[in-house]
mmCIF file with all atom_site columns, C-alpha atoms in Angstrom:
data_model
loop_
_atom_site.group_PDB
_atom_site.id
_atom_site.type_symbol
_atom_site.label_atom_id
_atom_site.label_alt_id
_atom_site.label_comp_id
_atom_site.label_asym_id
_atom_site.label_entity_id
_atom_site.label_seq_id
_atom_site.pdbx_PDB_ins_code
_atom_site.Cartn_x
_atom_site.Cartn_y
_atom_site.Cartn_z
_atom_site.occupancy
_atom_site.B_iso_or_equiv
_atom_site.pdbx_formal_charge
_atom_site.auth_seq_id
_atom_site.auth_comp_id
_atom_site.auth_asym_id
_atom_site.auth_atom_id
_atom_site.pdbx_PDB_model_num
ATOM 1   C CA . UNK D 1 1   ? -45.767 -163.876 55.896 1.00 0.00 ? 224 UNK D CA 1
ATOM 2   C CA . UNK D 1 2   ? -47.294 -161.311 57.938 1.00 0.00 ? 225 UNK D CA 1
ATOM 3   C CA . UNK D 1 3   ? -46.508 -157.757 57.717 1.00 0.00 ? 226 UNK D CA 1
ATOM 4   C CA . UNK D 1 4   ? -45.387 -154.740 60.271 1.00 0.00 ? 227 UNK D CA 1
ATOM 5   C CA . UNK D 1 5   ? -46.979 -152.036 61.565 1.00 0.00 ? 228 UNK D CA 1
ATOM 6   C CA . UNK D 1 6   ? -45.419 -148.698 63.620 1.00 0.00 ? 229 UNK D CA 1
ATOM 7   C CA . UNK D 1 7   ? -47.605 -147.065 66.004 1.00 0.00 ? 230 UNK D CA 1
ATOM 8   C CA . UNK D 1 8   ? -46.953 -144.362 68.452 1.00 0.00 ? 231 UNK D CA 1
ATOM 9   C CA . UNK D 1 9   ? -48.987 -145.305 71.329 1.00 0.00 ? 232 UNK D CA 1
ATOM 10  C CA . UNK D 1 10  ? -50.487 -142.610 73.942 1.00 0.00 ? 233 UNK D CA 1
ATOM 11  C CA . UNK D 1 11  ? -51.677 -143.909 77.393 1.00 0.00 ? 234 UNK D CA 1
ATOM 12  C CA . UNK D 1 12  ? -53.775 -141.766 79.524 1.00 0.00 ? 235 UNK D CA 1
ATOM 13  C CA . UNK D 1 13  ? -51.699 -141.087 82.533 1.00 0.00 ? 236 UNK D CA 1
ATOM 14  C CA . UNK D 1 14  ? -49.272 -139.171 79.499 1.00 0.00 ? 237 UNK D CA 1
ATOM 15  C CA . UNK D 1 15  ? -46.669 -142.144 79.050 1.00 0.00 ? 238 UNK D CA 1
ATOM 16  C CA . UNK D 1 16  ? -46.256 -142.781 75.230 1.00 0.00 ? 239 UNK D CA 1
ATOM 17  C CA . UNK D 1 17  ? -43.994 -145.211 73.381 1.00 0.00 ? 240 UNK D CA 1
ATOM 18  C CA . UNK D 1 18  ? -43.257 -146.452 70.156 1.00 0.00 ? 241 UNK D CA 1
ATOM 19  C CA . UNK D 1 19  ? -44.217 -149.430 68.958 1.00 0.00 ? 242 UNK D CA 1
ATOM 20  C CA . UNK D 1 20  ? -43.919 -152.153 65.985 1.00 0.00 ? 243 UNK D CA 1
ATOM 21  C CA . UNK D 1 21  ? -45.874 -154.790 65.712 1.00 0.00 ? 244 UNK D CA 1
ATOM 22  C CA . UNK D 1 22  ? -47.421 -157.562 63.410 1.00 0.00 ? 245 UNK D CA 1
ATOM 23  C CA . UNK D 1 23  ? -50.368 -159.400 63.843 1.00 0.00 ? 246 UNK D CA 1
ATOM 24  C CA . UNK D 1 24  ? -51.741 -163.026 63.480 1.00 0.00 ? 247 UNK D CA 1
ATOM 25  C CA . UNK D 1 25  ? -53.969 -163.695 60.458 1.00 0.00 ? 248 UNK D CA 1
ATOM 26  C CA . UNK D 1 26  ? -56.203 -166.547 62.359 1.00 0.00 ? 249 UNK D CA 1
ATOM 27  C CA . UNK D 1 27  ? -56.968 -167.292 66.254 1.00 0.00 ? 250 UNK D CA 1
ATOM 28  C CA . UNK D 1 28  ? -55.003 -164.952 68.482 1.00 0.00 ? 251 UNK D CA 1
ATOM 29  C CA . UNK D 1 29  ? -52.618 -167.480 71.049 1.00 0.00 ? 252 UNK D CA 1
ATOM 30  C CA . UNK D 1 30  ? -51.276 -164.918 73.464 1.00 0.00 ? 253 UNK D CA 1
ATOM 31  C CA . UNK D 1 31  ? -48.864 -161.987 73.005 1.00 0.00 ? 254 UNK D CA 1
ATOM 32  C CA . UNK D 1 32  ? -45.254 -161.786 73.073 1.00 0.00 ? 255 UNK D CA 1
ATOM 33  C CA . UNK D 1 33  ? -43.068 -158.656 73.734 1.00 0.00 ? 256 UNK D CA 1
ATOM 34  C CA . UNK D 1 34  ? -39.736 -158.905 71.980 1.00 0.00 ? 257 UNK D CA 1
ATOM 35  C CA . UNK D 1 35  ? -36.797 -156.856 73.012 1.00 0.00 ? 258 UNK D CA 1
ATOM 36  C CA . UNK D 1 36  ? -34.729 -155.998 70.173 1.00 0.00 ? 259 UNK D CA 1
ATOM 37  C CA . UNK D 1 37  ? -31.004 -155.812 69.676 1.00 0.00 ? 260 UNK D CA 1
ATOM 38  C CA . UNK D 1 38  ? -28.275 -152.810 69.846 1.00 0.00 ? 261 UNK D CA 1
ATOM 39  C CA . UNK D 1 39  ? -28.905 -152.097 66.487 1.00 0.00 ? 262 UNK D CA 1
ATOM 40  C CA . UNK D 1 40  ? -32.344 -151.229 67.202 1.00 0.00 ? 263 UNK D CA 1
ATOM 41  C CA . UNK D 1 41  ? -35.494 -152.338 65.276 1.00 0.00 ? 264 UNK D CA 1
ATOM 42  C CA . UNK D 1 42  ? -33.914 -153.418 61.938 1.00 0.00 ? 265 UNK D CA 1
ATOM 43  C CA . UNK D 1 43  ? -35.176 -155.737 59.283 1.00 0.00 ? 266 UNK D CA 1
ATOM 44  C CA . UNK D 1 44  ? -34.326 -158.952 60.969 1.00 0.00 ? 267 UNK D CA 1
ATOM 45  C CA . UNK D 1 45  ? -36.359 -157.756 64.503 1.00 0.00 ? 268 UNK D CA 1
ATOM 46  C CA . UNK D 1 46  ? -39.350 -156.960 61.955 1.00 0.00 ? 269 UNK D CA 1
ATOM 47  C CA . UNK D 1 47  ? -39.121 -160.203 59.722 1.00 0.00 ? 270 UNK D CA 1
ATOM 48  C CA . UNK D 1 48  ? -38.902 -162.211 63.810 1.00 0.00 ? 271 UNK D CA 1
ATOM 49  C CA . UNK D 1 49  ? -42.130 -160.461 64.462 1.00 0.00 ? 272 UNK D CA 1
ATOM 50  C CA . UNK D 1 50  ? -43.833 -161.488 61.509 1.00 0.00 ? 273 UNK D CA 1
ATOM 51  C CA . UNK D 1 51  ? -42.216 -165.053 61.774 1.00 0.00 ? 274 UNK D CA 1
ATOM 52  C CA . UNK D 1 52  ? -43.837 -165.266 65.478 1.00 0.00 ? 275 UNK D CA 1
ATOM 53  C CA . UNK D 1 53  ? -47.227 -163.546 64.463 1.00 0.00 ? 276 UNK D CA 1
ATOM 54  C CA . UNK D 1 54  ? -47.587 -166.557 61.703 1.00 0.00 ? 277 UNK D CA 1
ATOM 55  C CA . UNK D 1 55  ? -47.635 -168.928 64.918 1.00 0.00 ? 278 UNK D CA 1
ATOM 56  C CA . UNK D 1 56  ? -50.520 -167.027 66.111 1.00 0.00 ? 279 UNK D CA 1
ATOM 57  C CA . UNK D 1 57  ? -48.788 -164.783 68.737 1.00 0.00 ? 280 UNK D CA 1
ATOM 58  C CA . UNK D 1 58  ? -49.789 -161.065 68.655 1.00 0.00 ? 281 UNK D CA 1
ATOM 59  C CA . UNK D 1 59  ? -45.742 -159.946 68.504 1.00 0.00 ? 282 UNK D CA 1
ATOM 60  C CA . UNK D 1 60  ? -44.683 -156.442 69.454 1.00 0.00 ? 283 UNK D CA 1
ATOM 61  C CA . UNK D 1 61  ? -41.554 -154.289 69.913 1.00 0.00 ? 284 UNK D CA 1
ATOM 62  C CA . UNK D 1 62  ? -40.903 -151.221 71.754 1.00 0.00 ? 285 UNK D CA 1
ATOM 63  C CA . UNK D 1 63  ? -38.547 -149.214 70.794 1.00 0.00 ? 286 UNK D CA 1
ATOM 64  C CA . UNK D 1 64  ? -35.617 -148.298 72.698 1.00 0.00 ? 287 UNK D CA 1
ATOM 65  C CA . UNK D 1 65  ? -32.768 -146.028 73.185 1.00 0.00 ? 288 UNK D CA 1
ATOM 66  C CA . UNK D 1 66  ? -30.436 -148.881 74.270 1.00 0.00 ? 289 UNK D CA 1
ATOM 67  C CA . UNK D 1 67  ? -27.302 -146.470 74.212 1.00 0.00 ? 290 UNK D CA 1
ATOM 68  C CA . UNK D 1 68  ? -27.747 -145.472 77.673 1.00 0.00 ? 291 UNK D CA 1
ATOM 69  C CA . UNK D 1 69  ? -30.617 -148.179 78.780 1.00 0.00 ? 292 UNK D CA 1
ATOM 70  C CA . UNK D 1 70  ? -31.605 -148.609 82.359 1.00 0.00 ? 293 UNK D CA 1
ATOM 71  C CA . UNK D 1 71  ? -33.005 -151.146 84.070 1.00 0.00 ? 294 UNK D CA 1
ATOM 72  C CA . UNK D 1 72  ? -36.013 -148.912 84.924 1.00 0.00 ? 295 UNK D CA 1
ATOM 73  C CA . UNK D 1 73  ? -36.729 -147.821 81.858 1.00 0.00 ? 296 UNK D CA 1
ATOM 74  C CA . UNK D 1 74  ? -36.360 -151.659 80.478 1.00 0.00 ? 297 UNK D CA 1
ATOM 75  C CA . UNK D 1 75  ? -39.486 -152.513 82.902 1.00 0.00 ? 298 UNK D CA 1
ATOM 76  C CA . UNK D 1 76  ? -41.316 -149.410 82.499 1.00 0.00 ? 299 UNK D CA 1
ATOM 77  C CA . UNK D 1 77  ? -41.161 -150.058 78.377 1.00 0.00 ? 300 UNK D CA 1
ATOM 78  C CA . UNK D 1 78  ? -42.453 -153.506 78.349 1.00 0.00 ? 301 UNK D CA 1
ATOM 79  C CA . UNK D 1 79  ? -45.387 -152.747 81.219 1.00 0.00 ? 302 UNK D CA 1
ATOM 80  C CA . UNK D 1 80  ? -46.674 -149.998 77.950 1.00 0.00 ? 303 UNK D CA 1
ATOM 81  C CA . UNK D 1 81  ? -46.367 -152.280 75.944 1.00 0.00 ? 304 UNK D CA 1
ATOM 82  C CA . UNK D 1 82  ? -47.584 -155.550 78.362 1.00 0.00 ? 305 UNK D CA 1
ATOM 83  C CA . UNK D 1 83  ? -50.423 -152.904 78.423 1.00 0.00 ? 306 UNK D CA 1
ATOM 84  C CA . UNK D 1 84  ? -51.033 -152.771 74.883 1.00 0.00 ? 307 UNK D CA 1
ATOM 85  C CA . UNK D 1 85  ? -50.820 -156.122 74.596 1.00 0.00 ? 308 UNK D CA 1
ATOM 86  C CA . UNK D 1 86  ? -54.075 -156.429 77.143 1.00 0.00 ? 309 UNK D CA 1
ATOM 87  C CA . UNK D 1 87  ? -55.399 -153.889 75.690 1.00 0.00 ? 310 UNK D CA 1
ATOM 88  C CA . UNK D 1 88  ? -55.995 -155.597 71.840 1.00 0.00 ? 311 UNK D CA 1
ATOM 89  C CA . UNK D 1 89  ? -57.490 -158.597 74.143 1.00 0.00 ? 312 UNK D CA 1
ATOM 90  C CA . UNK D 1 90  ? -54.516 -160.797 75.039 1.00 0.00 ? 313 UNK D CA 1
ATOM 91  C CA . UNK D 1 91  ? -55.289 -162.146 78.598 1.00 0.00 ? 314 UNK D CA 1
ATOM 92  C CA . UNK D 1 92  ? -52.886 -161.678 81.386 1.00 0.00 ? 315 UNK D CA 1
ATOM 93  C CA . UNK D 1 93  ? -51.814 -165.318 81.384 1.00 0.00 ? 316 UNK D CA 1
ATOM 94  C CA . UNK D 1 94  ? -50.946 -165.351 77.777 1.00 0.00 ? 317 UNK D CA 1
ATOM 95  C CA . UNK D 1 95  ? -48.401 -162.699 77.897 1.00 0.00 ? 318 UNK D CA 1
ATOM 96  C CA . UNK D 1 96  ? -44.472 -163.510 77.253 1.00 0.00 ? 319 UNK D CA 1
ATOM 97  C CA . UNK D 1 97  ? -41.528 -161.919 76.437 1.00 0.00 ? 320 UNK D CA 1
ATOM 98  C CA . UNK D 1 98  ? -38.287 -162.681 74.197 1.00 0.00 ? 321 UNK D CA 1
ATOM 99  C CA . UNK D 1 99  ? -35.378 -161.088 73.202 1.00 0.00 ? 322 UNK D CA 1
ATOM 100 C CA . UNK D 1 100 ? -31.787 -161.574 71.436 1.00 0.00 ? 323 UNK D CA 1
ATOM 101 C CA . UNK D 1 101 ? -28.498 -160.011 71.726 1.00 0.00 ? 324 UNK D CA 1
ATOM 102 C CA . UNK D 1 102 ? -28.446 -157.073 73.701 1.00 0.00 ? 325 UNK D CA 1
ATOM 103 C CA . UNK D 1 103 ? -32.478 -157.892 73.913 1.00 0.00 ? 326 UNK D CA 1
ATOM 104 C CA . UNK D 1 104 ? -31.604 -161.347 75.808 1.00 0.00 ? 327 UNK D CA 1
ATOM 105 C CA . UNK D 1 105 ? -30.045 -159.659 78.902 1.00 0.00 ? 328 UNK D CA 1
ATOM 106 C CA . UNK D 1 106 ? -32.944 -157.750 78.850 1.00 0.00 ? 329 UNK D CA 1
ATOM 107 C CA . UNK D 1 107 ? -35.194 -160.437 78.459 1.00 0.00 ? 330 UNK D CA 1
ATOM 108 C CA . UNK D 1 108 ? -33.773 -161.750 81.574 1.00 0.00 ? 331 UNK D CA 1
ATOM 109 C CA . UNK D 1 109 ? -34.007 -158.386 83.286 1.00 0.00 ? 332 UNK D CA 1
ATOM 110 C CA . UNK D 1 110 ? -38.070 -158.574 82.936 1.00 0.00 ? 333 UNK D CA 1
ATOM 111 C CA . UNK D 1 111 ? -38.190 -162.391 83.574 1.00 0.00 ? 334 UNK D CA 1
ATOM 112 C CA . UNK D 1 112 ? -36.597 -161.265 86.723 1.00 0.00 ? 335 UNK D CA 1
ATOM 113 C CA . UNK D 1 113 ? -38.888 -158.616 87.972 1.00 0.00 ? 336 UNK D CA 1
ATOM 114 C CA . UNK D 1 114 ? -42.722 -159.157 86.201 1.00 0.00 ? 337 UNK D CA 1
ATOM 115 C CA . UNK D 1 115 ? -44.580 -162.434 86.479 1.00 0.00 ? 338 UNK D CA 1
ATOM 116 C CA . UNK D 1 116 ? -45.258 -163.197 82.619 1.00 0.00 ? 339 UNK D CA 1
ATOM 117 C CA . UNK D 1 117 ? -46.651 -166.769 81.580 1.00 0.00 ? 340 UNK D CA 1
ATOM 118 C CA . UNK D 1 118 ? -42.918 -167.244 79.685 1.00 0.00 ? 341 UNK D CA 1
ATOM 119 C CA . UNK D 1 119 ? -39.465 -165.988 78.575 1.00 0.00 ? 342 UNK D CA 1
ATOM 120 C CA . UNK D 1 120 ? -37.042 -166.533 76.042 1.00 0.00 ? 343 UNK D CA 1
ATOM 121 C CA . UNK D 1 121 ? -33.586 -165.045 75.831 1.00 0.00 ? 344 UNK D CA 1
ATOM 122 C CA . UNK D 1 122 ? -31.267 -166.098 73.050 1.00 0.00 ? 345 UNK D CA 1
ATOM 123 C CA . UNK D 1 123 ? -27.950 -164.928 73.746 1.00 0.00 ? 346 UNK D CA 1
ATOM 124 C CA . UNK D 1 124 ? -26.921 -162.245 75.905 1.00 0.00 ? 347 UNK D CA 1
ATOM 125 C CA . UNK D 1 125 ? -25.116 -159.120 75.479 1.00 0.00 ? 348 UNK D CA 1
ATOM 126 C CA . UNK D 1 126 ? -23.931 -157.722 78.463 1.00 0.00 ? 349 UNK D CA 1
ATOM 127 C CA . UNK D 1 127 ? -24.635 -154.068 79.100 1.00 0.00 ? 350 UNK D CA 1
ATOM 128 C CA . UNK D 1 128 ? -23.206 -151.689 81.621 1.00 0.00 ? 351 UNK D CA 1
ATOM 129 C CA . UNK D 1 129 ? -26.454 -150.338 82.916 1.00 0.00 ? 352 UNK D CA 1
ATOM 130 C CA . UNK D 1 130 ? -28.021 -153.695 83.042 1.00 0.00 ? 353 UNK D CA 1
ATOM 131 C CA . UNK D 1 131 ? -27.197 -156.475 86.082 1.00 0.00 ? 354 UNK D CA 1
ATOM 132 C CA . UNK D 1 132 ? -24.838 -159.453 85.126 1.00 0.00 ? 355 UNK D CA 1
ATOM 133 C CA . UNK D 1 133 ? -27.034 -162.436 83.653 1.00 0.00 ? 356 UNK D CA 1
ATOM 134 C CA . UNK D 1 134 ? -25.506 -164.927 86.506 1.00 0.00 ? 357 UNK D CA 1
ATOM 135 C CA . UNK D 1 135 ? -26.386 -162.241 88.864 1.00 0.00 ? 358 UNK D CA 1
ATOM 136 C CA . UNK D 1 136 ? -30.298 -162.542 88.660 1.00 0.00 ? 359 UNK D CA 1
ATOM 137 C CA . UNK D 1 137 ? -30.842 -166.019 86.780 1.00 0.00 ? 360 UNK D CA 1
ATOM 138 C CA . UNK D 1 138 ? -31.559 -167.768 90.297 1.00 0.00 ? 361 UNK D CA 1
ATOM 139 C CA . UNK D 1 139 ? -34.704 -164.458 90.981 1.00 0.00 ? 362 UNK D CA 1
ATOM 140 C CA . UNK D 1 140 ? -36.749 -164.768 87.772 1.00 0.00 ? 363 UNK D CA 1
ATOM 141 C CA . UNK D 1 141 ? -40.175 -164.908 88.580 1.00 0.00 ? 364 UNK D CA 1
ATOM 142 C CA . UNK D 1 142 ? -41.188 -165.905 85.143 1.00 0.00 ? 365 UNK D CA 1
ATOM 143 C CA . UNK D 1 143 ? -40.492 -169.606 83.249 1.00 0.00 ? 366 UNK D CA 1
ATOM 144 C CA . UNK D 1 144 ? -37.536 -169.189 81.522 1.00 0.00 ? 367 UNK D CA 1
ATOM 145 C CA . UNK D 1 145 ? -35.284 -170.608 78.718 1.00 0.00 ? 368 UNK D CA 1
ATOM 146 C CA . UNK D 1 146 ? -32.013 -168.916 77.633 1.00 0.00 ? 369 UNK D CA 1
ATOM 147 C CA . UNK D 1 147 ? -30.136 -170.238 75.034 1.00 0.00 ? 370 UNK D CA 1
ATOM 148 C CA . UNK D 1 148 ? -26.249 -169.306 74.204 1.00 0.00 ? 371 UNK D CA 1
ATOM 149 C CA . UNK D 1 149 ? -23.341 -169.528 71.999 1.00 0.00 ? 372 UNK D CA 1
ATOM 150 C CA . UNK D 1 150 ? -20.007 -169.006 73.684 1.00 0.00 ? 373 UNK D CA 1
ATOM 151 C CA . UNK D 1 151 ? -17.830 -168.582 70.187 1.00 0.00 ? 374 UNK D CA 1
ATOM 152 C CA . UNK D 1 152 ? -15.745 -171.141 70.873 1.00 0.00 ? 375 UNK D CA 1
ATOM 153 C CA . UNK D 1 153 ? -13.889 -170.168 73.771 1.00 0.00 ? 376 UNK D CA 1
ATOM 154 C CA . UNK D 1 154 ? -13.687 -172.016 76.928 1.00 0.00 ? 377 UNK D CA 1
ATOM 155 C CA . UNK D 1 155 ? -14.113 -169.197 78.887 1.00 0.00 ? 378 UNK D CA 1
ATOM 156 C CA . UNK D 1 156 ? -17.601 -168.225 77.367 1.00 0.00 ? 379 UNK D CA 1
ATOM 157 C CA . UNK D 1 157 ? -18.950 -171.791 77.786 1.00 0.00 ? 380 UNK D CA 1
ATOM 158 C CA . UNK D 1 158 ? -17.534 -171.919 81.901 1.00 0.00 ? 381 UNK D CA 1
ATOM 159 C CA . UNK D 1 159 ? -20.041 -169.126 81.929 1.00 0.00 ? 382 UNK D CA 1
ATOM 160 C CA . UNK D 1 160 ? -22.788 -170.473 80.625 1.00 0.00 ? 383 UNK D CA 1
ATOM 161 C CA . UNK D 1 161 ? -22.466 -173.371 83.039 1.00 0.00 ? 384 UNK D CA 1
ATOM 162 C CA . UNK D 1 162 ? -22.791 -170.852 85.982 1.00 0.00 ? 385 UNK D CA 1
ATOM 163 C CA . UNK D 1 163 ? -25.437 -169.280 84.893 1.00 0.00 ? 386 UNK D CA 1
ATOM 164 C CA . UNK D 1 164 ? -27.073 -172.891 84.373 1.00 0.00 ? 387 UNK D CA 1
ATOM 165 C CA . UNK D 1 165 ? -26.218 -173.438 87.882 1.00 0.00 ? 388 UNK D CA 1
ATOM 166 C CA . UNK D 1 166 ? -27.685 -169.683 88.800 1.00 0.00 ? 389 UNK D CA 1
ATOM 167 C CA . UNK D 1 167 ? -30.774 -170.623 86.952 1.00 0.00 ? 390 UNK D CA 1
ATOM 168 C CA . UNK D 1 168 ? -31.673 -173.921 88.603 1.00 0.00 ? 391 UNK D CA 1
ATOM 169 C CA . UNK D 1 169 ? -32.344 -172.274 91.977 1.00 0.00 ? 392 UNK D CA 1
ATOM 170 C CA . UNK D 1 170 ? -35.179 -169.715 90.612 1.00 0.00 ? 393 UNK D CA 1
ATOM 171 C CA . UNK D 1 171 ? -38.545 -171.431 91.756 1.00 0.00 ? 394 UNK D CA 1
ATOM 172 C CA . UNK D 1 172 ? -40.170 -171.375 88.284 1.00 0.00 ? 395 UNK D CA 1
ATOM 173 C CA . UNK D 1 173 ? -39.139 -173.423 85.310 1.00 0.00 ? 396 UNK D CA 1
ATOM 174 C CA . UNK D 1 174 ? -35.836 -172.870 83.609 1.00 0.00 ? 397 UNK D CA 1
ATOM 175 C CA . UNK D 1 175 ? -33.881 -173.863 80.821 1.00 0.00 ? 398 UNK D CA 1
ATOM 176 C CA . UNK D 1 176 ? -30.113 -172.980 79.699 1.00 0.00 ? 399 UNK D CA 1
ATOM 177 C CA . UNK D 1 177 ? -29.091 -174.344 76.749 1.00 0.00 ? 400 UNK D CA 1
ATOM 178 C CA . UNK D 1 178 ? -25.160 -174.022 75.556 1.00 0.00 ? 401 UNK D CA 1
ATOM 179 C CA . UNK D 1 179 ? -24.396 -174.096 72.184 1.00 0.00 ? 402 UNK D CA 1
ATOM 180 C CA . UNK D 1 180 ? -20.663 -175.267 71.862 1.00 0.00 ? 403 UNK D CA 1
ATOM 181 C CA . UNK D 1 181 ? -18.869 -173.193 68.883 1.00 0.00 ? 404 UNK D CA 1
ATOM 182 C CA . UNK D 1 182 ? -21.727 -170.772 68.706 1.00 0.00 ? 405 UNK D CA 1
ATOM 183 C CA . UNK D 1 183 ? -21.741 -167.088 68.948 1.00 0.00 ? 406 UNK D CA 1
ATOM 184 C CA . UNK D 1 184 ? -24.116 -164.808 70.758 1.00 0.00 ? 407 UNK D CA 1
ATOM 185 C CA . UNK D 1 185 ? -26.316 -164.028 67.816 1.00 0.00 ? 408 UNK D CA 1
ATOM 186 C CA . UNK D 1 186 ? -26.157 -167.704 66.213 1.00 0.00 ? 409 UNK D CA 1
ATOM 187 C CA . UNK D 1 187 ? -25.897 -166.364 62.854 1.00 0.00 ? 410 UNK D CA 1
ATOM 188 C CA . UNK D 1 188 ? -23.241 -168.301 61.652 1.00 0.00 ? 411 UNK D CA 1
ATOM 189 C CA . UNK D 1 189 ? -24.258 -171.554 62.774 1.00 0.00 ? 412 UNK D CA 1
ATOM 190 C CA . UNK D 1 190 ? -27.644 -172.346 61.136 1.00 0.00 ? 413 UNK D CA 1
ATOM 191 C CA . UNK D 1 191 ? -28.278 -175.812 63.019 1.00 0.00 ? 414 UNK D CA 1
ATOM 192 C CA . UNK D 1 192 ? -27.928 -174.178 65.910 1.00 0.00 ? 415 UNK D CA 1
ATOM 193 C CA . UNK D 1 193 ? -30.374 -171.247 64.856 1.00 0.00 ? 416 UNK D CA 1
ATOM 194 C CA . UNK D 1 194 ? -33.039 -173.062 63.666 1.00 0.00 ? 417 UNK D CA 1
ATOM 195 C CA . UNK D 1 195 ? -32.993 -175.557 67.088 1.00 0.00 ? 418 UNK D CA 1
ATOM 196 C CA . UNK D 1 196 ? -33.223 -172.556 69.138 1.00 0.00 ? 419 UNK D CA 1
ATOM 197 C CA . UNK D 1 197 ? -36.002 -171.229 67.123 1.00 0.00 ? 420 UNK D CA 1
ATOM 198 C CA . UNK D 1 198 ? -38.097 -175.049 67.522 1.00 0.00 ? 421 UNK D CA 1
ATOM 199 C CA . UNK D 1 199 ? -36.885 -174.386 71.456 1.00 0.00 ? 422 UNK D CA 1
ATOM 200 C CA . UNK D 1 200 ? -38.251 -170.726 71.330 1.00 0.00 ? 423 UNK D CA 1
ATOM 201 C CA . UNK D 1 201 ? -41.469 -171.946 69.988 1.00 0.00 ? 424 UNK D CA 1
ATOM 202 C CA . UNK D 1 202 ? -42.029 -175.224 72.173 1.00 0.00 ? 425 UNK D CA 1
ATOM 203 C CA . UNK D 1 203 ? -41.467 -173.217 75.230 1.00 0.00 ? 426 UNK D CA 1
ATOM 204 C CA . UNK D 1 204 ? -44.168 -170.754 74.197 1.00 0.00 ? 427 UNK D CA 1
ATOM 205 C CA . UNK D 1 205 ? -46.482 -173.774 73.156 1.00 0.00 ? 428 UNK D CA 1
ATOM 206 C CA . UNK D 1 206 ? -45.719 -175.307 77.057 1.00 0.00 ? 429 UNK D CA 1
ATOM 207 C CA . UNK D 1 207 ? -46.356 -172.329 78.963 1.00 0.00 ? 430 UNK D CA 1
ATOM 208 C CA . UNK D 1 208 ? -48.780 -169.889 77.445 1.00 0.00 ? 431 UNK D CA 1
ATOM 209 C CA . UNK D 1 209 ? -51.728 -171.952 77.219 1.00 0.00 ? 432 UNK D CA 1
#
């Protein structure tokens, strides 16, 4: 397993950002932003980058101050650290972008407003400064699966259907995947976690190539 790194990184029109990242050992595939969770970047964001760097993706987090998170600071985040990305030689074609939780709305946010070569959100907590999911599904602009839990409740899973529905009118490549029984982390269902990591990887593999 690959390690982590934390950098502070400085552009030169004065923006800066913080930033953890781990790196591939062999060939370099692309690079992947991932948008962490509420809890900010804990062990388990650190041990997903490493997971994703031993696939050969370039994987890096910027770190955020999700308490009071805004949509424009969500995009202007990921273009430093899209920008870092191209900067350690990823081309523009092999960028993506993934998140979970609280990170999977905003996954969707970016999908939404940046052309990126693919995007992953797995689950979806829903933030006050941040549009509704079924809101912008139908406008993202870059190929996109979400995957989601709905806990069991009927309610939950009637949503995920509209936002299936919401999805299938965007004009690039979707993918909404409902996990029955589920909930929006997946971390007490293991079959389901380790399909949507196979998913999360195959849709990488398909589109940033």
């Amino acid at each position: 397993m690959t390690s982590t790194s934390t950098v502070d990184y400085q552009r030169t029109d004065g923006r800066a950002l913080r930033l953890t990242f781990s790196e591939p050992e062999g060939a370099l595939r692309g690079g992947l932003v991932v948008l962490h969770e509420a809890d900010g970047v804990t062990d388990g964001v650190k041990l997903l980058l490493a997971s994703l760097a031993t696939e050969g993706w370039l994987t890096v987090t910027p770190h955020l101050e999700n308490a009071r998170l805004t949509q424009q600071d969500l995009l202007d985040a990921t273009d430093i650290t899209l920008a870092w990305l191209v900067e350690r030689g990823v081309q523009a074609d092999l960028l993506g972008v993934m998140g979970f939780d609280l990170g999977g709305t905003a996954a969707l946010v970016v999908a939404s407003h940046r052309k990126l070569g693919a995007a992953v959100s797995v689950g979806g907590q829903q933030a006050v400064e941040l549009p509704a999911l079924v809101e912008i599904a139908g406008r993202v602009t870059s190929p996109w699966l979400g995957m989601y839990g709905d806990a069991g409740d009927e309610a939950g899973g009637a949503e995920v259907e509209r936002l299936r529905d919401a999805a299938a009118s965007a004009k690039v490549a979707t993918n909404v995947v409902h996990y029955p029984g589920a909930n929006h982390r997946f971390d007490a269902d293991p079959g389901a976690a380790a399909e949507a990591w196979q998913r999360t990887l195959n849709w990488f593999d398909a589109h940033l190539r």
